[in-house]
Tab-separated table of C-alpha atoms in Angstrom:
chain	number	residue	atom	x	y	z
A	1268	MET	CA	2.695	3.840	-20.620
A	1269	PHE	CA	2.149	6.254	-16.932
A	1270	GLY	CA	-1.192	7.490	-16.051
A	1271	LEU	CA	-3.472	9.065	-13.635
A	1272	ASN	CA	-7.204	9.712	-11.803
A	1273	GLU	CA	-9.022	13.156	-11.655
A	1274	GLY	CA	-11.868	13.994	-10.072
A	1275	ALA	CA	-14.275	14.351	-13.099
A	1276	VAL	CA	-12.500	10.543	-14.699
A	1277	GLU	CA	-15.147	7.948	-13.183
A	1278	GLU	CA	-12.781	5.595	-10.923
A	1279	ARG	CA	-13.975	2.066	-12.318
A	1280	ALA	CA	-11.735	-0.748	-12.764
A	1281	MET	CA	-11.218	-3.256	-15.404
A	1282	THR	CA	-11.327	-6.909	-14.711
A	1283	ASP	CA	-10.199	-9.650	-16.549
A	1284	ALA	CA	-9.161	-13.099	-16.411
A	1285	GLN	CA	-5.596	-11.942	-14.840
A	1286	GLY	CA	-7.704	-9.016	-12.646
A	1287	PRO	CA	-8.157	-5.263	-11.604
A	1288	LYS	CA	-5.373	-3.727	-13.538
A	1289	ASN	CA	-3.937	-0.193	-13.731
A	1290	MET	CA	-5.642	1.285	-16.221
A	1291	VAL	CA	-6.208	5.071	-18.210
A	1292	PHE	CA	-8.594	6.435	-20.417
A	1293	ASP	CA	-7.232	7.182	-23.919
A	1294	ARG	CA	-8.606	10.005	-24.977
A	1295	THR	CA	-7.972	8.555	-29.090
A	1296	LEU	CA	-8.703	5.473	-28.708
A	1297	GLY	CA	-12.195	7.158	-26.624
A	1298	ARG	CA	-12.172	3.634	-23.886
A	1299	VAL	CA	-10.316	2.910	-20.695
A	1300	ARG	CA	-7.853	1.080	-21.117
A	1301	PRO	CA	-4.631	-0.437	-19.390
A	1302	ALA	CA	-1.925	1.696	-17.346
A	1303	ALA	CA	0.574	-0.173	-19.511
A	1304	SER	CA	0.927	-2.209	-22.788
A	1305	GLY	CA	0.660	-6.433	-22.380
A	1306	GLN	CA	0.380	-8.173	-19.384
A	1307	PRO	CA	2.874	-6.918	-16.264
A	1308	MET	CA	5.151	-9.346	-15.033
A	1309	MET	CA	3.889	-9.843	-11.408
A	1310	SER	CA	0.229	-7.896	-9.631
A	1311	SER	CA	-0.743	-7.525	-6.127
A	1312	ALA	CA	-4.237	-8.316	-7.804
A	1313	PRO	CA	-4.495	-11.478	-6.052
A	1314	LEU	CA	-4.121	-10.511	-3.090
A	1315	GLY	CA	-7.558	-8.204	-2.478
A	1316	TRP	CA	-5.563	-6.001	-1.552
A	1317	ARG	CA	-8.684	-2.568	-1.629
A	1318	GLY	CA	-8.151	1.226	-3.010
A	1319	TYR	CA	-4.056	-0.103	-3.704
A	1320	LEU	CA	-2.696	-2.285	-6.659
A	1321	VAL	CA	1.193	-2.862	-7.449
A	1322	GLU	CA	2.491	-4.157	-10.713
A	1323	THR	CA	5.849	-4.728	-11.862
A	1324	HIS	CA	6.394	-3.782	-15.385
A	1325	ARG	CA	9.104	-4.012	-18.573
A	1326	LEU	CA	8.758	-2.428	-21.534
A	1327	GLY	CA	10.396	-0.798	-24.347
A	1328	THR	CA	9.159	0.972	-27.416
A	1329	HIS	CA	5.494	3.149	-26.081
A	1330	GLU	CA	3.640	5.659	-27.584
A	1331	ALA	CA	0.457	6.984	-25.007
A	1332	PRO	CA	-0.303	10.073	-26.200
A	1333	ASP	CA	-3.479	12.239	-25.242
A	1334	ILE	CA	-3.576	9.796	-22.086
A	1335	THR	CA	-5.497	10.161	-17.972
A	1336	ALA	CA	-5.133	8.237	-15.712
A	1337	VAL	CA	-7.644	6.202	-14.115
A	1338	ASP	CA	-6.060	6.181	-10.355
A	1339	THR	CA	-3.923	8.876	-8.357
A	1340	LEU	CA	-0.216	6.840	-10.058
A	1341	ILE	CA	2.984	6.999	-8.633
A	1342	VAL	CA	5.991	4.892	-10.803
A	1343	LEU	CA	9.616	3.736	-9.549
A	1344	GLN	CA	12.393	2.571	-11.645
A	1345	LEU	CA	13.792	-0.806	-11.255
A	1346	ALA	CA	15.604	-1.020	-13.683
A	1347	GLU	CA	18.040	0.147	-15.960
A	1348	THR	CA	18.405	4.381	-16.805
A	1349	VAL	CA	15.757	5.291	-19.663
A	1350	THR	CA	15.493	8.442	-21.514
A	1351	ILE	CA	12.455	9.368	-22.036
A	1352	GLU	CA	9.451	12.433	-23.544
A	1353	VAL	CA	6.568	13.814	-22.183
A	1354	LYS	CA	4.440	16.905	-23.170
A	1355	GLU	CA	4.623	19.936	-21.842
A	1356	ASN	CA	3.191	23.182	-22.178
A	1357	GLY	CA	2.191	21.162	-25.882
A	1358	ARG	CA	5.470	20.254	-26.344
A	1359	TYR	CA	7.341	17.256	-25.728
A	1360	VAL	CA	10.444	17.900	-23.489
A	1361	GLN	CA	13.243	14.765	-22.539
A	1362	LYS	CA	12.850	12.999	-19.079
A	1363	ARG	CA	15.859	10.836	-18.257
A	1364	ILE	CA	15.460	8.321	-15.597
A	1365	GLU	CA	17.447	6.574	-13.234
A	1366	PRO	CA	16.661	4.130	-10.762
A	1367	GLY	CA	15.568	4.385	-7.574
A	1368	ASP	CA	13.785	7.859	-9.483
A	1369	ILE	CA	10.323	8.629	-8.693
A	1370	SER	CA	7.415	9.967	-10.940
A	1371	ILE	CA	4.268	10.589	-9.916
A	1372	ILE	CA	0.932	11.153	-12.220
A	1373	PRO	CA	-1.429	12.580	-10.323
A	1374	ALA	CA	-4.956	10.916	-10.709
A	1375	GLY	CA	-7.125	13.244	-14.748
A	1376	ALA	CA	-4.016	15.006	-15.172
A	1377	PRO	CA	-4.780	14.982	-19.418
A	1378	PHE	CA	-0.611	12.972	-19.741
A	1379	SER	CA	1.457	12.553	-23.023
A	1380	THR	CA	4.719	9.864	-23.218
A	1381	ARG	CA	7.282	8.253	-25.669
A	1382	GLY	CA	10.415	6.650	-25.771
A	1383	GLN	CA	12.230	3.308	-26.871
A	1384	ASN	CA	12.800	2.484	-23.683
A	1385	TYR	CA	10.778	1.647	-20.671
A	1386	GLY	CA	13.082	-0.440	-18.356
A	1387	GLU	CA	11.264	-2.581	-15.651
A	1388	PHE	CA	8.532	-0.137	-12.966
A	1389	LEU	CA	6.751	-0.670	-10.406
A	1390	LEU	CA	3.532	0.924	-10.513
A	1391	VAL	CA	1.685	1.593	-7.352
A	1392	SER	CA	-1.842	2.939	-7.879
A	1393	LEU	CA	-3.912	5.279	-5.245
A	1394	GLN	CA	-7.728	5.685	-5.812
A	1395	ARG	CA	-8.625	9.141	-4.468
A	1396	THR	CA	-10.970	8.062	-2.430
A	1397	PHE	CA	-8.218	5.535	-0.660
A	1398	LEU	CA	-6.070	9.068	-0.904
A	1399	GLN	CA	-8.766	10.732	0.860
A	1400	MET	CA	-9.958	8.497	3.460
A	1401	ALA	CA	-5.995	7.685	4.240
A	1402	CYS	CA	-5.282	11.365	4.510
A	1403	ASN	CA	-8.316	12.729	5.964
A	1404	ASP	CA	-7.279	14.673	9.052
A	1405	ILE	CA	-4.694	16.464	7.690
A	1406	LEU	CA	-7.500	17.322	4.347
A	1407	HIS	CA	-10.162	18.027	6.921
A	1408	GLY	CA	-12.495	17.334	3.813
A	1409	GLU	CA	-10.997	19.299	2.025
A	1410	GLU	CA	-10.247	18.925	-2.033
A	1411	PHE	CA	-6.765	17.937	-2.990
A	1412	ILE	CA	-4.128	18.937	-5.767
A	1413	LEU	CA	-1.717	17.230	-6.904
A	1414	HIS	CA	1.139	17.622	-10.275
A	1415	PRO	CA	2.408	15.832	-12.373
A	1416	ARG	CA	6.483	15.014	-11.845
A	1417	PHE	CA	8.672	13.221	-13.173
A	1418	GLY	CA	11.597	10.939	-12.300
A	1419	PHE	CA	12.824	12.999	-8.268
A	1420	LYS	CA	14.483	11.583	-5.616
A	1421	ASP	CA	11.905	10.762	-2.375
A	1422	PRO	CA	13.515	7.803	-0.196
A	1423	VAL	CA	10.866	7.281	1.287
A	1424	LEU	CA	8.635	7.134	-0.953
A	1425	GLN	CA	11.322	5.072	-2.525
A	1426	GLY	CA	11.689	3.144	0.928
A	1427	LEU	CA	7.571	2.225	1.057
A	1428	CYS	CA	7.140	1.292	-2.557
A	1429	LEU	CA	9.757	-0.555	-2.277
A	1430	GLY	CA	7.905	-2.488	0.851
A	1431	LEU	CA	4.451	-2.598	-0.713
A	1432	LYS	CA	6.596	-4.616	-4.072
A	1433	SER	CA	8.314	-7.134	-1.626
A	1434	GLU	CA	5.110	-7.832	-0.048
A	1435	MET	CA	3.270	-8.403	-3.582
A	1436	GLU	CA	6.026	-10.895	-4.018
A	1437	GLU	CA	6.175	-13.157	-0.653
A	1438	ARG	CA	2.067	-12.732	-1.622
A	1439	GLY	CA	0.281	-10.515	1.304
A	1440	LYS	CA	2.679	-13.520	3.685
A	1441	ASN	CA	2.622	-10.798	6.687
A	1442	GLY	CA	-1.532	-9.600	6.060
A	1443	ARG	CA	-3.747	-7.839	4.812
A	1444	HIS	CA	-2.435	-4.496	7.847
A	1445	TYR	CA	0.541	-5.059	7.073
A	1446	SER	CA	0.340	-3.448	3.008
A	1447	GLU	CA	-2.636	-0.883	4.146
A	1448	THR	CA	0.366	0.469	6.662
A	1449	LEU	CA	2.457	0.736	3.829
A	1450	ALA	CA	-0.057	2.312	1.553
A	1451	ASN	CA	-1.852	4.243	4.392
A	1452	SER	CA	1.867	5.757	5.210
A	1453	LEU	CA	2.823	6.377	0.941
A	1454	ALA	CA	-0.881	8.518	1.066
A	1455	VAL	CA	-0.298	10.183	3.522
A	1456	HIS	CA	3.010	11.426	2.457
A	1457	LEU	CA	2.630	11.688	-1.269
A	1458	ILE	CA	0.283	14.236	-0.040
A	1459	ARG	CA	1.920	16.530	2.586
A	1460	LYS	CA	4.469	16.807	0.865
A	1461	TYR	CA	3.281	17.170	-3.374
A	1462	GLY	CA	-0.291	18.207	-2.122
A	1463	ARG	CA	-1.584	21.218	-2.479
A	1464	LYS	CA	-4.962	22.865	-0.723
A	1465	GLY	CA	-6.779	25.986	-0.150
A	1466	ASP	CA	-4.973	26.642	3.199
A	1467	GLN	CA	-1.754	25.021	5.425
A	1468	PHE	CA	-2.729	21.690	6.796
A	1469	ARG	CA	-3.190	22.101	9.934
A	1470	PRO	CA	-2.268	20.100	13.098
A	1471	MET	CA	-4.656	16.701	13.985
A	1472	HIS	CA	-5.991	16.451	17.487
A	1473	GLU	CA	-5.829	13.251	19.887
A	1474	ALA	CA	-8.395	10.813	20.135
A	1475	PRO	CA	-10.103	9.835	23.199
A	1476	HIS	CA	-7.864	7.219	25.140
A	1477	GLN	CA	-11.555	5.345	25.215
A	1478	ARG	CA	-10.770	5.168	21.741
A	1479	ILE	CA	-7.865	2.766	21.450
A	1480	ARG	CA	-9.679	0.054	24.246
A	1481	VAL	CA	-11.764	-0.069	21.224
A	1482	ALA	CA	-9.207	-0.889	19.142
A	1483	MET	CA	-7.836	-3.344	21.505
A	1484	ASP	CA	-10.365	-4.975	21.304
A	1485	TYR	CA	-11.426	-5.307	18.467
A	1486	ILE	CA	-8.377	-6.688	18.102
A	1487	HIS	CA	-7.990	-9.553	20.157
A	1488	GLU	CA	-12.117	-10.297	18.933
A	1489	HIS	CA	-10.435	-10.381	15.561
A	1490	LEU	CA	-7.098	-12.318	16.199
A	1491	HIS	CA	-7.751	-14.952	13.831
A	1492	GLU	CA	-8.068	-13.482	10.745
A	1493	ASP	CA	-6.990	-11.468	8.695
A	1494	ILE	CA	-6.729	-8.255	10.338
A	1495	SER	CA	-6.447	-5.069	8.507
A	1496	LEU	CA	-5.217	-1.734	9.442
A	1497	ASN	CA	-8.715	0.500	7.880
A	1498	ASP	CA	-10.915	-1.924	9.701
A	1499	ILE	CA	-9.143	-1.883	13.570
A	1500	ALA	CA	-9.311	2.063	12.310
A	1501	GLY	CA	-12.783	1.879	11.550
A	1502	ALA	CA	-13.729	0.724	14.644
A	1503	ALA	CA	-12.359	2.627	16.657
A	1504	ARG	CA	-13.660	5.645	14.755
A	1505	LEU	CA	-10.886	7.312	13.758
A	1506	SER	CA	-8.508	7.554	10.411
A	1507	PRO	CA	-5.477	5.171	10.161
A	1508	PHE	CA	-2.665	8.110	9.827
A	1509	HIS	CA	-4.622	9.694	12.406
A	1510	PHE	CA	-4.796	5.658	14.495
A	1511	SER	CA	-1.777	4.525	13.609
A	1512	ARG	CA	-0.082	7.471	14.941
A	1513	THR	CA	-2.238	7.783	18.303
A	1514	PHE	CA	-2.753	4.195	18.287
A	1515	LYS	CA	1.527	3.345	18.800
A	1516	GLN	CA	1.970	7.184	21.275
A	1517	ALA	CA	-0.414	4.940	23.684
A	1518	THR	CA	1.094	1.949	23.484
A	1519	GLY	CA	4.256	2.365	22.135
A	1520	HIS	CA	3.948	-0.351	19.385
A	1521	SER	CA	2.624	0.810	15.814
A	1522	PRO	CA	-0.888	-1.484	15.058
A	1523	HIS	CA	1.386	-3.669	13.661
A	1524	GLN	CA	3.460	-4.759	16.357
A	1525	TYR	CA	1.032	-4.769	18.545
A	1526	VAL	CA	-1.472	-7.321	16.694
A	1527	THR	CA	1.470	-9.766	15.387
A	1528	ARG	CA	2.445	-9.848	19.797
A	1529	GLU	CA	-1.156	-10.365	20.876
A	1530	ARG	CA	-1.880	-12.901	18.297
A	1531	ILE	CA	1.931	-14.808	19.928
A	1532	GLU	CA	0.560	-13.809	22.880
A	1533	HIS	CA	-2.204	-15.882	22.364
A	1534	ALA	CA	0.125	-19.437	20.654
A	1535	LYS	CA	1.526	-19.524	23.204
A	1536	LYS	CA	-1.717	-20.168	25.569
A	1537	LEU	CA	-2.446	-22.480	23.489
A	1538	ILE	CA	0.762	-23.917	23.384
A	1539	ALA	CA	0.258	-24.295	27.233
A	1540	GLN	CA	-3.126	-26.052	27.094
A	1541	GLY	CA	-1.343	-29.086	24.530
A	1542	GLU	CA	-4.953	-29.401	23.130
A	1543	MET	CA	-3.473	-28.304	18.916
A	1544	THR	CA	-0.921	-29.182	16.519
A	1545	LEU	CA	1.613	-25.841	15.433
A	1546	SER	CA	-0.183	-26.133	12.361
A	1547	ALA	CA	-4.053	-25.110	13.875
A	1548	ILE	CA	-2.843	-22.707	16.389
A	1549	ALA	CA	-1.270	-20.381	13.213
A	1550	LYS	CA	-4.528	-20.757	12.210
A	1551	ALA	CA	-5.973	-19.528	14.840
A	1552	CYS	CA	-3.994	-17.158	15.558
A	1553	GLY	CA	-3.670	-15.524	12.102
A	1554	PHE	CA	-1.161	-16.496	10.619
A	1555	CYS	CA	-0.788	-17.841	6.597
A	1556	ASP	CA	0.269	-20.459	7.574
A	1557	GLN	CA	3.828	-22.669	10.348
A	1558	SER	CA	6.448	-20.934	9.144
A	1559	HIS	CA	5.127	-17.893	9.669
A	1560	LEU	CA	4.800	-18.565	12.989
A	1561	ASN	CA	7.409	-20.063	12.892
A	1562	LYS	CA	8.823	-16.762	12.359
A	1563	HIS	CA	7.326	-14.215	14.341
A	1564	PHE	CA	7.523	-16.318	17.455
A	1565	LYS	CA	10.723	-17.119	17.679
A	1566	LYS	CA	11.363	-12.799	16.961
A	1567	ILE	CA	9.769	-11.842	18.994
A	1568	ALA	CA	9.788	-15.274	22.125
A	1569	GLY	CA	13.567	-15.902	21.160
A	1570	VAL	CA	12.333	-19.990	21.128
A	1571	THR	CA	10.839	-21.170	18.024
A	1572	PRO	CA	7.060	-22.757	19.053
A	1573	GLY	CA	8.194	-25.919	19.170
A	1574	GLU	CA	11.208	-24.889	21.542
A	1575	PHE	CA	8.363	-23.372	23.217
A	1576	ALA	CA	6.646	-26.480	24.003
A	1577	ASN	CA	9.359	-28.525	24.857
A	1578	SER	CA	10.368	-26.106	27.277
A	1579	LEU	CA	7.241	-26.480	29.198
A	1580	ALA	CA	6.254	-29.825	29.165
A	1581	ARG	CA	10.080	-30.233	31.501
A	1582	ARG	CA	8.607	-27.871	33.974
């Protein structure tokens, strides 16, 4: 069922009518196949997220001998306490996995599992290139090592996985930037807490203040687009993790919060001009639709866009 991605395994995605899936290399079959049998209950594939994929599955009796994941997998048990068997040192051993438990399956590690019932679980895959880019400032270009772990507690990983699940269920309502922030945070926590390399992780250096200015300029120029964290960090020539931390230190807001606030400020200006419908303003400011604009406008400005427009008319 669960699988990983390793340096020796070629990273590739399988695409069919349902879109990309989490894949493993099955040594018994001699080919790549989906990590879990059957179609996922839900998948982030239609959202076009780059470098990470989120799926929910329900799986009954299943046996997966001698497989290797194509990407690093993080598995969050959603429902039912289950007992599965995992092969360790040539022998199958039982693992009790409760709702909320996390399992990590590193990329490329040979792996065997079997069980009568896996219950409902969330499967998050992180491509190797995504992990390296997200963690560049703590890895400094060095390789990292992850080892398989099954059925353990990690509230941080659990919260980030549930955040990605919620965003998938809402069809990316908060924009690609928000899901990328979650995925990058997940990658950094994974490597910081469970990764190993030759030396201790070294502290990051502060980015020059002018890079934050460049990032702000980029945001203002692309407010109408589905701005991603990677795009903004790329404009500032920083890794997503380093950029997010430095940006918050400089502005007091996360990149996602700053983008949302700037969109609301832009919306206020367009409303004041009185030349566009609220639906058109929502699109011009990078919101999915008018209800998305209403939600964030009310949260930040304390009133709805309509109420804001009426207050201007009374002046």
